[in-house]
Amino acid sequence: MINIPIKSDTYIINANDFSVAGKVSSDIKKDLKKLGIHPKIIRRTAIVCYESEINIIIHSIGGKIVFELYEDRIVINSEDRGPGISDIELAMKEGYSTATNEVRELGFGAGMGLPNMNRWADEFRIESSSKGTLIKMTIFL
Ligand SMILES: Nc1ncnc2c1ncn2[C@@H]1O[C@H](COP(=O)(O)OP(=O)(O)O)[C@@H](O)[C@H]1O
Ligand SMILES: [Mg+2]
């Protein structure tokens, strides 16, 4: 029973579409509020979702975020097609970013996305190849 999600939503994210940056995390936030989830859990979920969607927008050629709420946890799967991350250890370092100046001028590219996902998720798994990136994050309720 614990392996059947109470709620599951898939969000398609297009590359370079800054007009919707933050939309996925704010939608998920609203849903979790309605469901009466603890504000601390909502905050952590919103942070990791936000960083995932921004990374898909700025670093990939498109992807999706699958959100799942279970009785005991929230699972966020971020999956994209794109160049992937060749050196994950380096990419995980605070402040490391390959974002362009153009992207930085828009206020993104501080190099804190992956470190924050790792910090706020209870479980963080990342797999990447030259075809794309897969991140699975779990937050226990
Ligand atoms: N989905 C992704 N696809 C390709 N590269 C990525 C992806 N996510 C992160 N990266 C690489 O890892 C670096 C660090 O990511 P992050 O900590 O989120 O910082 P930022 O997004 O501000 O650059 C990025 O600059 C990029 O080089
Ligand atoms: Mg980022």
Short mmCIF file of C-alpha atoms in Angstrom, two decimals, residues 7 25-39 41-46 49 67-69 73-74 76 141:
data_model
loop_
_atom_site.label_atom_id
_atom_site.label_comp_id
_atom_site.label_asym_id
_atom_site.label_seq_id
_atom_site.Cartn_x
_atom_site.Cartn_y
_atom_site.Cartn_z
CA LYS A 7 -0.90 11.92 -5.66
CA SER A 25 7.50 24.40 -7.61
CA SER A 26 4.75 26.92 -6.90
CA ASP A 27 2.07 24.53 -8.22
CA ILE A 28 3.41 21.69 -6.09
CA LYS A 29 3.58 24.03 -3.10
CA LYS A 30 -0.10 24.95 -3.49
CA ASP A 31 -1.11 21.29 -3.79
CA LEU A 32 0.83 20.30 -0.68
CA LYS A 33 -0.68 23.20 1.28
CA LYS A 34 -4.18 22.04 0.37
CA LEU A 35 -3.28 18.56 1.54
CA GLY A 36 -2.16 19.91 4.91
CA ILE A 37 1.48 18.85 4.62
CA HIS A 38 3.83 20.34 7.23
CA PRO A 39 5.19 23.78 6.13
CA ILE A 41 8.30 19.73 4.29
CA ILE A 42 6.58 22.01 1.77
CA ARG A 43 9.48 24.45 1.91
CA ARG A 44 12.10 21.75 1.33
CA THR A 45 10.08 20.23 -1.51
CA ALA A 46 9.63 23.63 -3.14
CA CYS A 49 11.67 21.30 -7.26
CA PHE A 67 6.12 14.52 -8.42
CA GLU A 68 4.79 11.74 -6.20
CA LEU A 69 3.29 11.93 -2.75
CA ARG A 73 7.34 10.46 1.65
CA ILE A 74 7.55 12.77 -1.33
CA ILE A 76 10.68 14.03 -7.06
CA LEU A 141 7.22 13.15 5.87
#
